[in-house]
Amino acid sequence: MLQFDRQDPDAADIDAAFNAALDRVPAPLAAPLPCPPSDASAVANVAGSCLSLTLEAWRALDDEALLLQRILYRTRSQHRNSVHFRCAQRLATATSRVKRAGLATILSSISASAPPSSAAAGAAARAAPREAVELATCRCVATAALCHRGERVALALFRACELLCAKALFMPLAVTLLAIAARVRALLAAIRHDAAEAHLRLLAIRDRAPPLPSTDGVPGAAGGVLR
């Protein structure tokens, strides 16, 4: 997540506005810009390959998160003050934050800007702005950091459930949460690894994406993207 200096009176508002919009792509970054066809194809193809890296892991993580939410709902009244229940709650929150980091959204937007195959020879193709690629690299880093945090929470839940199993307490719940914690930890580790790989791929094609036109002498109009 993007953080700002808390001594700035406007920092909290900027921080909240930016982090609240992670599930969408800012409008200036969603509009493709003209560029050479080879560059447009390279940008879209690399973004598509980055998205495909984590596609299956995202789907599996969604399934595990849904199962975990149902277990929390059904066991809340009996276990809400227990250590394993609080660990399970923290894991549900951690997986939700990974999903809300917006990596899949920005990669999907960039990959959708592929040039049409029917474009006339010599006609300029279109690609996502360079600032969109830079935002995607930032979200790769944020996703990897959130995955690492989630892995630690999953390990805490796993150990709490191991203790329950050792004492033969709430065995059906303990075994179920034990399995979920192990699967979620493995999925988060896979997404973290793929986010790091996507970060390197995006950096390699960053300069091939067209920059946003300057506004009031500010190259790239980066200041206007968050307004």
PDB file of C-alpha atoms in Angstrom:
ATOM      1  CA  MET A   1       0.000   0.000   0.000  1.00  0.00           C
ATOM      2  CA  LEU A   2       1.146   3.554  -0.732  1.00  0.00           C
ATOM      3  CA  GLN A   3       2.029   5.457   2.434  1.00  0.00           C
ATOM      4  CA  PHE A   4       2.554   9.196   2.918  1.00  0.00           C
ATOM      5  CA  ASP A   5       4.064  11.379   5.613  1.00  0.00           C
ATOM      6  CA  ARG A   6       1.469  11.532   8.384  1.00  0.00           C
ATOM      7  CA  GLN A   7       2.659  15.042   9.398  1.00  0.00           C
ATOM      8  CA  ASP A   8       1.203  16.404   6.151  1.00  0.00           C
ATOM      9  CA  PRO A   9      -2.432  17.421   6.854  1.00  0.00           C
ATOM     10  CA  ASP A  10      -3.494  16.222   3.415  1.00  0.00           C
ATOM     11  CA  ALA A  11      -1.514  12.984   3.569  1.00  0.00           C
ATOM     12  CA  ALA A  12      -4.262  10.956   5.235  1.00  0.00           C
ATOM     13  CA  ASP A  13      -6.812  11.991   2.588  1.00  0.00           C
ATOM     14  CA  ILE A  14      -4.413  11.196  -0.278  1.00  0.00           C
ATOM     15  CA  ASP A  15      -3.456   7.874   1.313  1.00  0.00           C
ATOM     16  CA  ALA A  16      -7.105   6.866   1.796  1.00  0.00           C
ATOM     17  CA  ALA A  17      -8.107   7.946  -1.723  1.00  0.00           C
ATOM     18  CA  PHE A  18      -5.256   6.032  -3.394  1.00  0.00           C
ATOM     19  CA  ASN A  19      -5.600   2.836  -1.384  1.00  0.00           C
ATOM     20  CA  ALA A  20      -9.397   2.829  -1.705  1.00  0.00           C
ATOM     21  CA  ALA A  21      -9.109   2.707  -5.508  1.00  0.00           C
ATOM     22  CA  LEU A  22      -6.905  -0.361  -5.787  1.00  0.00           C
ATOM     23  CA  ASP A  23      -9.722  -2.426  -7.301  1.00  0.00           C
ATOM     24  CA  ARG A  24      -9.863  -0.201 -10.399  1.00  0.00           C
ATOM     25  CA  VAL A  25      -7.485   1.393 -12.867  1.00  0.00           C
ATOM     26  CA  PRO A  26      -7.338   5.228 -12.863  1.00  0.00           C
ATOM     27  CA  ALA A  27      -8.995   6.580 -15.999  1.00  0.00           C
ATOM     28  CA  PRO A  28      -5.852   8.264 -17.418  1.00  0.00           C
ATOM     29  CA  LEU A  29      -4.015   4.947 -17.207  1.00  0.00           C
ATOM     30  CA  ALA A  30      -6.808   2.885 -18.777  1.00  0.00           C
ATOM     31  CA  ALA A  31      -6.767   4.729 -22.118  1.00  0.00           C
ATOM     32  CA  PRO A  32      -4.238   3.279 -24.613  1.00  0.00           C
ATOM     33  CA  LEU A  33      -1.862   5.644 -26.408  1.00  0.00           C
ATOM     34  CA  PRO A  34      -0.445   5.424 -29.950  1.00  0.00           C
ATOM     35  CA  CYS A  35       2.913   3.691 -30.316  1.00  0.00           C
ATOM     36  CA  PRO A  36       4.764   1.422 -32.767  1.00  0.00           C
ATOM     37  CA  PRO A  37       3.001  -1.930 -33.295  1.00  0.00           C
ATOM     38  CA  SER A  38       6.000  -3.935 -32.084  1.00  0.00           C
ATOM     39  CA  ASP A  39       6.088  -1.997 -28.800  1.00  0.00           C
ATOM     40  CA  ALA A  40       2.334  -2.260 -28.323  1.00  0.00           C
ATOM     41  CA  SER A  41       2.436  -5.991 -28.896  1.00  0.00           C
ATOM     42  CA  ALA A  42       5.375  -6.447 -26.515  1.00  0.00           C
ATOM     43  CA  VAL A  43       3.691  -4.506 -23.709  1.00  0.00           C
ATOM     44  CA  ALA A  44       0.372  -6.327 -24.049  1.00  0.00           C
ATOM     45  CA  ASN A  45       1.963  -9.766 -24.385  1.00  0.00           C
ATOM     46  CA  VAL A  46       4.216  -9.345 -21.366  1.00  0.00           C
ATOM     47  CA  ALA A  47       1.310  -8.088 -19.244  1.00  0.00           C
ATOM     48  CA  GLY A  48      -0.770 -11.049 -20.411  1.00  0.00           C
ATOM     49  CA  SER A  49       1.999 -13.482 -19.523  1.00  0.00           C
ATOM     50  CA  CYS A  50       2.305 -11.900 -16.072  1.00  0.00           C
ATOM     51  CA  LEU A  51      -1.437 -12.256 -15.544  1.00  0.00           C
ATOM     52  CA  SER A  52      -1.402 -15.911 -16.590  1.00  0.00           C
ATOM     53  CA  LEU A  53       1.372 -16.634 -14.082  1.00  0.00           C
ATOM     54  CA  THR A  54      -0.963 -16.175 -11.123  1.00  0.00           C
ATOM     55  CA  LEU A  55      -4.365 -16.886 -12.672  1.00  0.00           C
ATOM     56  CA  GLU A  56      -4.792 -20.393 -11.274  1.00  0.00           C
ATOM     57  CA  ALA A  57      -3.400 -19.383  -7.885  1.00  0.00           C
ATOM     58  CA  TRP A  58      -5.864 -16.484  -7.648  1.00  0.00           C
ATOM     59  CA  ARG A  59      -8.790 -18.806  -8.373  1.00  0.00           C
ATOM     60  CA  ALA A  60      -7.632 -21.372  -5.829  1.00  0.00           C
ATOM     61  CA  LEU A  61      -7.090 -18.629  -3.244  1.00  0.00           C
ATOM     62  CA  ASP A  62     -10.635 -17.369  -3.814  1.00  0.00           C
ATOM     63  CA  ASP A  63     -11.980 -20.867  -3.137  1.00  0.00           C
ATOM     64  CA  GLU A  64      -9.975 -21.220   0.075  1.00  0.00           C
ATOM     65  CA  ALA A  65     -10.984 -17.750   1.260  1.00  0.00           C
ATOM     66  CA  LEU A  66     -14.669 -18.522   0.668  1.00  0.00           C
ATOM     67  CA  LEU A  67     -14.386 -21.793   2.600  1.00  0.00           C
ATOM     68  CA  LEU A  68     -12.603 -20.020   5.443  1.00  0.00           C
ATOM     69  CA  GLN A  69     -15.285 -17.334   5.629  1.00  0.00           C
ATOM     70  CA  ARG A  70     -18.018 -19.969   5.885  1.00  0.00           C
ATOM     71  CA  ILE A  71     -16.182 -21.760   8.699  1.00  0.00           C
ATOM     72  CA  LEU A  72     -15.730 -18.493  10.572  1.00  0.00           C
ATOM     73  CA  TYR A  73     -19.423 -17.715  10.240  1.00  0.00           C
ATOM     74  CA  ARG A  74     -20.533 -21.120  11.500  1.00  0.00           C
ATOM     75  CA  THR A  75     -18.107 -21.328  14.442  1.00  0.00           C
ATOM     76  CA  ARG A  76     -18.137 -17.715  15.601  1.00  0.00           C
ATOM     77  CA  SER A  77     -20.496 -18.175  18.551  1.00  0.00           C
ATOM     78  CA  GLN A  78     -18.505 -21.059  20.084  1.00  0.00           C
ATOM     79  CA  HIS A  79     -14.911 -20.151  19.225  1.00  0.00           C
ATOM     80  CA  ARG A  80     -14.823 -16.365  18.847  1.00  0.00           C
ATOM     81  CA  ASN A  81     -12.515 -15.855  21.866  1.00  0.00           C
ATOM     82  CA  SER A  82     -10.115 -18.686  21.047  1.00  0.00           C
ATOM     83  CA  VAL A  83      -6.605 -18.277  19.664  1.00  0.00           C
ATOM     84  CA  HIS A  84      -7.246 -20.426  16.597  1.00  0.00           C
ATOM     85  CA  PHE A  85     -10.390 -18.472  15.698  1.00  0.00           C
ATOM     86  CA  ARG A  86      -8.568 -15.138  15.942  1.00  0.00           C
ATOM     87  CA  CYS A  87      -5.755 -16.524  13.792  1.00  0.00           C
ATOM     88  CA  ALA A  88      -8.316 -17.685  11.227  1.00  0.00           C
ATOM     89  CA  GLN A  89      -9.876 -14.211  11.211  1.00  0.00           C
ATOM     90  CA  ARG A  90      -6.486 -12.627  10.611  1.00  0.00           C
ATOM     91  CA  LEU A  91      -5.827 -15.036   7.759  1.00  0.00           C
ATOM     92  CA  ALA A  92      -9.162 -14.161   6.139  1.00  0.00           C
ATOM     93  CA  THR A  93      -8.229 -10.479   6.378  1.00  0.00           C
ATOM     94  CA  ALA A  94      -4.754 -11.113   4.971  1.00  0.00           C
ATOM     95  CA  THR A  95      -6.056 -12.981   1.928  1.00  0.00           C
ATOM     96  CA  SER A  96      -8.592 -10.244   1.298  1.00  0.00           C
ATOM     97  CA  ARG A  97      -5.851  -7.610   1.336  1.00  0.00           C
ATOM     98  CA  VAL A  98      -3.802  -9.581  -1.174  1.00  0.00           C
ATOM     99  CA  LYS A  99      -6.778  -9.702  -3.506  1.00  0.00           C
ATOM    100  CA  ARG A 100      -7.492  -5.983  -3.047  1.00  0.00           C
ATOM    101  CA  ALA A 101      -3.917  -5.033  -3.957  1.00  0.00           C
ATOM    102  CA  GLY A 102      -5.220  -4.741  -7.511  1.00  0.00           C
ATOM    103  CA  LEU A 103      -2.418  -6.541  -9.366  1.00  0.00           C
ATOM    104  CA  ALA A 104      -4.720  -8.667 -11.516  1.00  0.00           C
ATOM    105  CA  THR A 105      -6.851  -5.625 -12.386  1.00  0.00           C
ATOM    106  CA  ILE A 106      -4.000  -3.492 -13.702  1.00  0.00           C
ATOM    107  CA  LEU A 107      -2.391  -6.404 -15.574  1.00  0.00           C
ATOM    108  CA  SER A 108      -5.705  -7.224 -17.225  1.00  0.00           C
ATOM    109  CA  SER A 109      -6.095  -3.594 -18.296  1.00  0.00           C
ATOM    110  CA  ILE A 110      -2.610  -3.466 -19.817  1.00  0.00           C
ATOM    111  CA  SER A 111      -2.942  -6.786 -21.624  1.00  0.00           C
ATOM    112  CA  ALA A 112      -6.308  -5.727 -23.098  1.00  0.00           C
ATOM    113  CA  SER A 113      -4.587  -2.939 -25.032  1.00  0.00           C
ATOM    114  CA  ALA A 114      -3.093  -5.353 -27.610  1.00  0.00           C
ATOM    115  CA  PRO A 115      -2.992  -3.938 -31.153  1.00  0.00           C
ATOM    116  CA  PRO A 116      -5.616  -5.335 -33.557  1.00  0.00           C
ATOM    117  CA  SER A 117      -4.263  -7.865 -36.018  1.00  0.00           C
ATOM    118  CA  SER A 118      -6.162  -6.160 -38.811  1.00  0.00           C
ATOM    119  CA  ALA A 119      -4.357  -2.843 -38.362  1.00  0.00           C
ATOM    120  CA  ALA A 120      -3.217  -1.339 -41.634  1.00  0.00           C
ATOM    121  CA  ALA A 121       0.458  -1.484 -42.446  1.00  0.00           C
ATOM    122  CA  GLY A 122       2.238   1.522 -41.033  1.00  0.00           C
ATOM    123  CA  ALA A 123      -0.702   2.518 -38.828  1.00  0.00           C
ATOM    124  CA  ALA A 124       0.141   3.274 -35.231  1.00  0.00           C
ATOM    125  CA  ALA A 125      -1.041   0.706 -32.738  1.00  0.00           C
ATOM    126  CA  ARG A 126      -2.025   1.549 -29.187  1.00  0.00           C
ATOM    127  CA  ALA A 127      -0.664   0.409 -25.846  1.00  0.00           C
ATOM    128  CA  ALA A 128      -1.228   1.141 -22.181  1.00  0.00           C
ATOM    129  CA  PRO A 129       0.643   4.224 -20.912  1.00  0.00           C
ATOM    130  CA  ARG A 130       4.077   3.819 -19.362  1.00  0.00           C
ATOM    131  CA  GLU A 131       2.644   5.053 -16.065  1.00  0.00           C
ATOM    132  CA  ALA A 132       0.240   2.083 -16.061  1.00  0.00           C
ATOM    133  CA  VAL A 133       3.194  -0.280 -16.381  1.00  0.00           C
ATOM    134  CA  GLU A 134       4.942   1.542 -13.532  1.00  0.00           C
ATOM    135  CA  LEU A 135       1.807   1.243 -11.407  1.00  0.00           C
ATOM    136  CA  ALA A 136       1.716  -2.478 -12.168  1.00  0.00           C
ATOM    137  CA  THR A 137       5.323  -2.855 -10.967  1.00  0.00           C
ATOM    138  CA  CYS A 138       4.390  -1.059  -7.738  1.00  0.00           C
ATOM    139  CA  ARG A 139       1.436  -3.385  -7.231  1.00  0.00           C
ATOM    140  CA  CYS A 140       3.721  -6.370  -7.816  1.00  0.00           C
ATOM    141  CA  VAL A 141       5.827  -5.211  -4.881  1.00  0.00           C
ATOM    142  CA  ALA A 142       2.759  -4.520  -2.729  1.00  0.00           C
ATOM    143  CA  THR A 143       1.268  -7.923  -3.561  1.00  0.00           C
ATOM    144  CA  ALA A 144       4.513  -9.714  -2.710  1.00  0.00           C
ATOM    145  CA  ALA A 145       4.750  -7.883   0.632  1.00  0.00           C
ATOM    146  CA  LEU A 146       1.129  -8.672   1.503  1.00  0.00           C
ATOM    147  CA  CYS A 147       1.626 -12.323   0.531  1.00  0.00           C
ATOM    148  CA  HIS A 148       4.650 -12.553   2.812  1.00  0.00           C
ATOM    149  CA  ARG A 149       2.592 -11.129   5.663  1.00  0.00           C
ATOM    150  CA  GLY A 150      -0.230 -13.541   4.915  1.00  0.00           C
ATOM    151  CA  GLU A 151       2.167 -16.487   4.934  1.00  0.00           C
ATOM    152  CA  ARG A 152       3.195 -15.612   8.482  1.00  0.00           C
ATOM    153  CA  VAL A 153      -0.458 -15.440   9.556  1.00  0.00           C
ATOM    154  CA  ALA A 154      -1.167 -18.803   7.907  1.00  0.00           C
ATOM    155  CA  LEU A 155       1.774 -20.312   9.778  1.00  0.00           C
ATOM    156  CA  ALA A 156       0.414 -18.962  13.066  1.00  0.00           C
ATOM    157  CA  LEU A 157      -2.970 -20.584  12.353  1.00  0.00           C
ATOM    158  CA  PHE A 158      -1.265 -23.845  11.398  1.00  0.00           C
ATOM    159  CA  ARG A 159       0.619 -23.949  14.697  1.00  0.00           C
ATOM    160  CA  ALA A 160      -2.500 -23.091  16.693  1.00  0.00           C
ATOM    161  CA  CYS A 161      -4.351 -25.969  15.027  1.00  0.00           C
ATOM    162  CA  GLU A 162      -1.415 -28.304  15.620  1.00  0.00           C
ATOM    163  CA  LEU A 163      -1.760 -27.556  19.324  1.00  0.00           C
ATOM    164  CA  LEU A 164      -5.466 -28.402  19.194  1.00  0.00           C
ATOM    165  CA  CYS A 165      -4.702 -31.696  17.471  1.00  0.00           C
ATOM    166  CA  ALA A 166      -2.039 -32.520  20.047  1.00  0.00           C
ATOM    167  CA  LYS A 167      -4.635 -32.046  22.789  1.00  0.00           C
ATOM    168  CA  ALA A 168      -7.394 -33.783  20.782  1.00  0.00           C
ATOM    169  CA  LEU A 169      -9.618 -30.687  21.029  1.00  0.00           C
ATOM    170  CA  PHE A 170     -12.243 -29.757  18.404  1.00  0.00           C
ATOM    171  CA  MET A 171     -10.685 -32.249  16.027  1.00  0.00           C
ATOM    172  CA  PRO A 172     -12.962 -31.738  12.958  1.00  0.00           C
ATOM    173  CA  LEU A 173     -12.463 -27.959  13.092  1.00  0.00           C
ATOM    174  CA  ALA A 174      -8.768 -28.233  13.898  1.00  0.00           C
ATOM    175  CA  VAL A 175      -8.035 -30.596  11.005  1.00  0.00           C
ATOM    176  CA  THR A 176     -10.046 -28.467   8.567  1.00  0.00           C
ATOM    177  CA  LEU A 177      -8.318 -25.222   9.563  1.00  0.00           C
ATOM    178  CA  LEU A 178      -4.965 -26.994   9.524  1.00  0.00           C
ATOM    179  CA  ALA A 179      -5.487 -27.986   5.890  1.00  0.00           C
ATOM    180  CA  ILE A 180      -6.755 -24.538   4.898  1.00  0.00           C
ATOM    181  CA  ALA A 181      -3.783 -22.836   6.540  1.00  0.00           C
ATOM    182  CA  ALA A 182      -1.342 -25.102   4.714  1.00  0.00           C
ATOM    183  CA  ARG A 183      -3.018 -24.600   1.334  1.00  0.00           C
ATOM    184  CA  VAL A 184      -3.350 -20.838   1.714  1.00  0.00           C
ATOM    185  CA  ARG A 185       0.294 -20.521   2.764  1.00  0.00           C
ATOM    186  CA  ALA A 186       1.396 -22.458  -0.311  1.00  0.00           C
ATOM    187  CA  LEU A 187      -0.816 -20.358  -2.591  1.00  0.00           C
ATOM    188  CA  LEU A 188       0.430 -17.083  -1.116  1.00  0.00           C
ATOM    189  CA  ALA A 189       4.026 -18.235  -1.558  1.00  0.00           C
ATOM    190  CA  ALA A 190       3.299 -19.062  -5.211  1.00  0.00           C
ATOM    191  CA  ILE A 191       1.653 -15.673  -5.812  1.00  0.00           C
ATOM    192  CA  ARG A 192       4.573 -13.910  -4.105  1.00  0.00           C
ATOM    193  CA  HIS A 193       7.056 -15.704  -6.358  1.00  0.00           C
ATOM    194  CA  ASP A 194       4.983 -14.946  -9.466  1.00  0.00           C
ATOM    195  CA  ALA A 195       4.609 -11.283  -8.470  1.00  0.00           C
ATOM    196  CA  ALA A 196       8.393 -11.004  -8.251  1.00  0.00           C
ATOM    197  CA  GLU A 197       8.732 -12.589 -11.685  1.00  0.00           C
ATOM    198  CA  ALA A 198       6.057 -10.256 -13.094  1.00  0.00           C
ATOM    199  CA  HIS A 199       7.907  -7.270 -11.614  1.00  0.00           C
ATOM    200  CA  LEU A 200      11.066  -8.184 -13.528  1.00  0.00           C
ATOM    201  CA  ARG A 201       9.179  -8.765 -16.775  1.00  0.00           C
ATOM    202  CA  LEU A 202       7.364  -5.431 -16.537  1.00  0.00           C
ATOM    203  CA  LEU A 203      10.580  -3.546 -15.830  1.00  0.00           C
ATOM    204  CA  ALA A 204      12.061  -5.034 -19.004  1.00  0.00           C
ATOM    205  CA  ILE A 205       9.341  -3.522 -21.238  1.00  0.00           C
ATOM    206  CA  ARG A 206       8.624  -0.341 -19.262  1.00  0.00           C
ATOM    207  CA  ASP A 207      10.453   1.968 -21.699  1.00  0.00           C
ATOM    208  CA  ARG A 208       8.580   0.510 -24.679  1.00  0.00           C
ATOM    209  CA  ALA A 209       5.239   1.779 -23.381  1.00  0.00           C
ATOM    210  CA  PRO A 210       4.249   5.312 -24.497  1.00  0.00           C
ATOM    211  CA  PRO A 211       4.350   7.960 -21.725  1.00  0.00           C
ATOM    212  CA  LEU A 212       1.371  10.116 -20.909  1.00  0.00           C
ATOM    213  CA  PRO A 213       1.507  13.532 -22.614  1.00  0.00           C
ATOM    214  CA  SER A 214       2.886  16.353 -20.500  1.00  0.00           C
ATOM    215  CA  THR A 215       0.487  18.681 -18.729  1.00  0.00           C
ATOM    216  CA  ASP A 216       1.544  22.167 -17.618  1.00  0.00           C
ATOM    217  CA  GLY A 217       5.142  21.219 -18.176  1.00  0.00           C
ATOM    218  CA  VAL A 218       4.941  18.113 -16.006  1.00  0.00           C
ATOM    219  CA  PRO A 219       6.113  15.093 -18.049  1.00  0.00           C
ATOM    220  CA  GLY A 220       3.706  12.201 -17.916  1.00  0.00           C
ATOM    221  CA  ALA A 221       1.042  14.169 -16.046  1.00  0.00           C
ATOM    222  CA  ALA A 222       1.674  11.841 -13.130  1.00  0.00           C
ATOM    223  CA  GLY A 223       0.311  14.356 -10.668  1.00  0.00           C
ATOM    224  CA  GLY A 224      -3.082  14.352 -12.359  1.00  0.00           C
ATOM    225  CA  VAL A 225      -3.543  10.611 -12.298  1.00  0.00           C
ATOM    226  CA  LEU A 226      -4.485  10.517  -8.614  1.00  0.00           C
ATOM    227  CA  ARG A 227      -6.716  13.582  -8.697  1.00  0.00           C
TER     228      ARG A 227
END
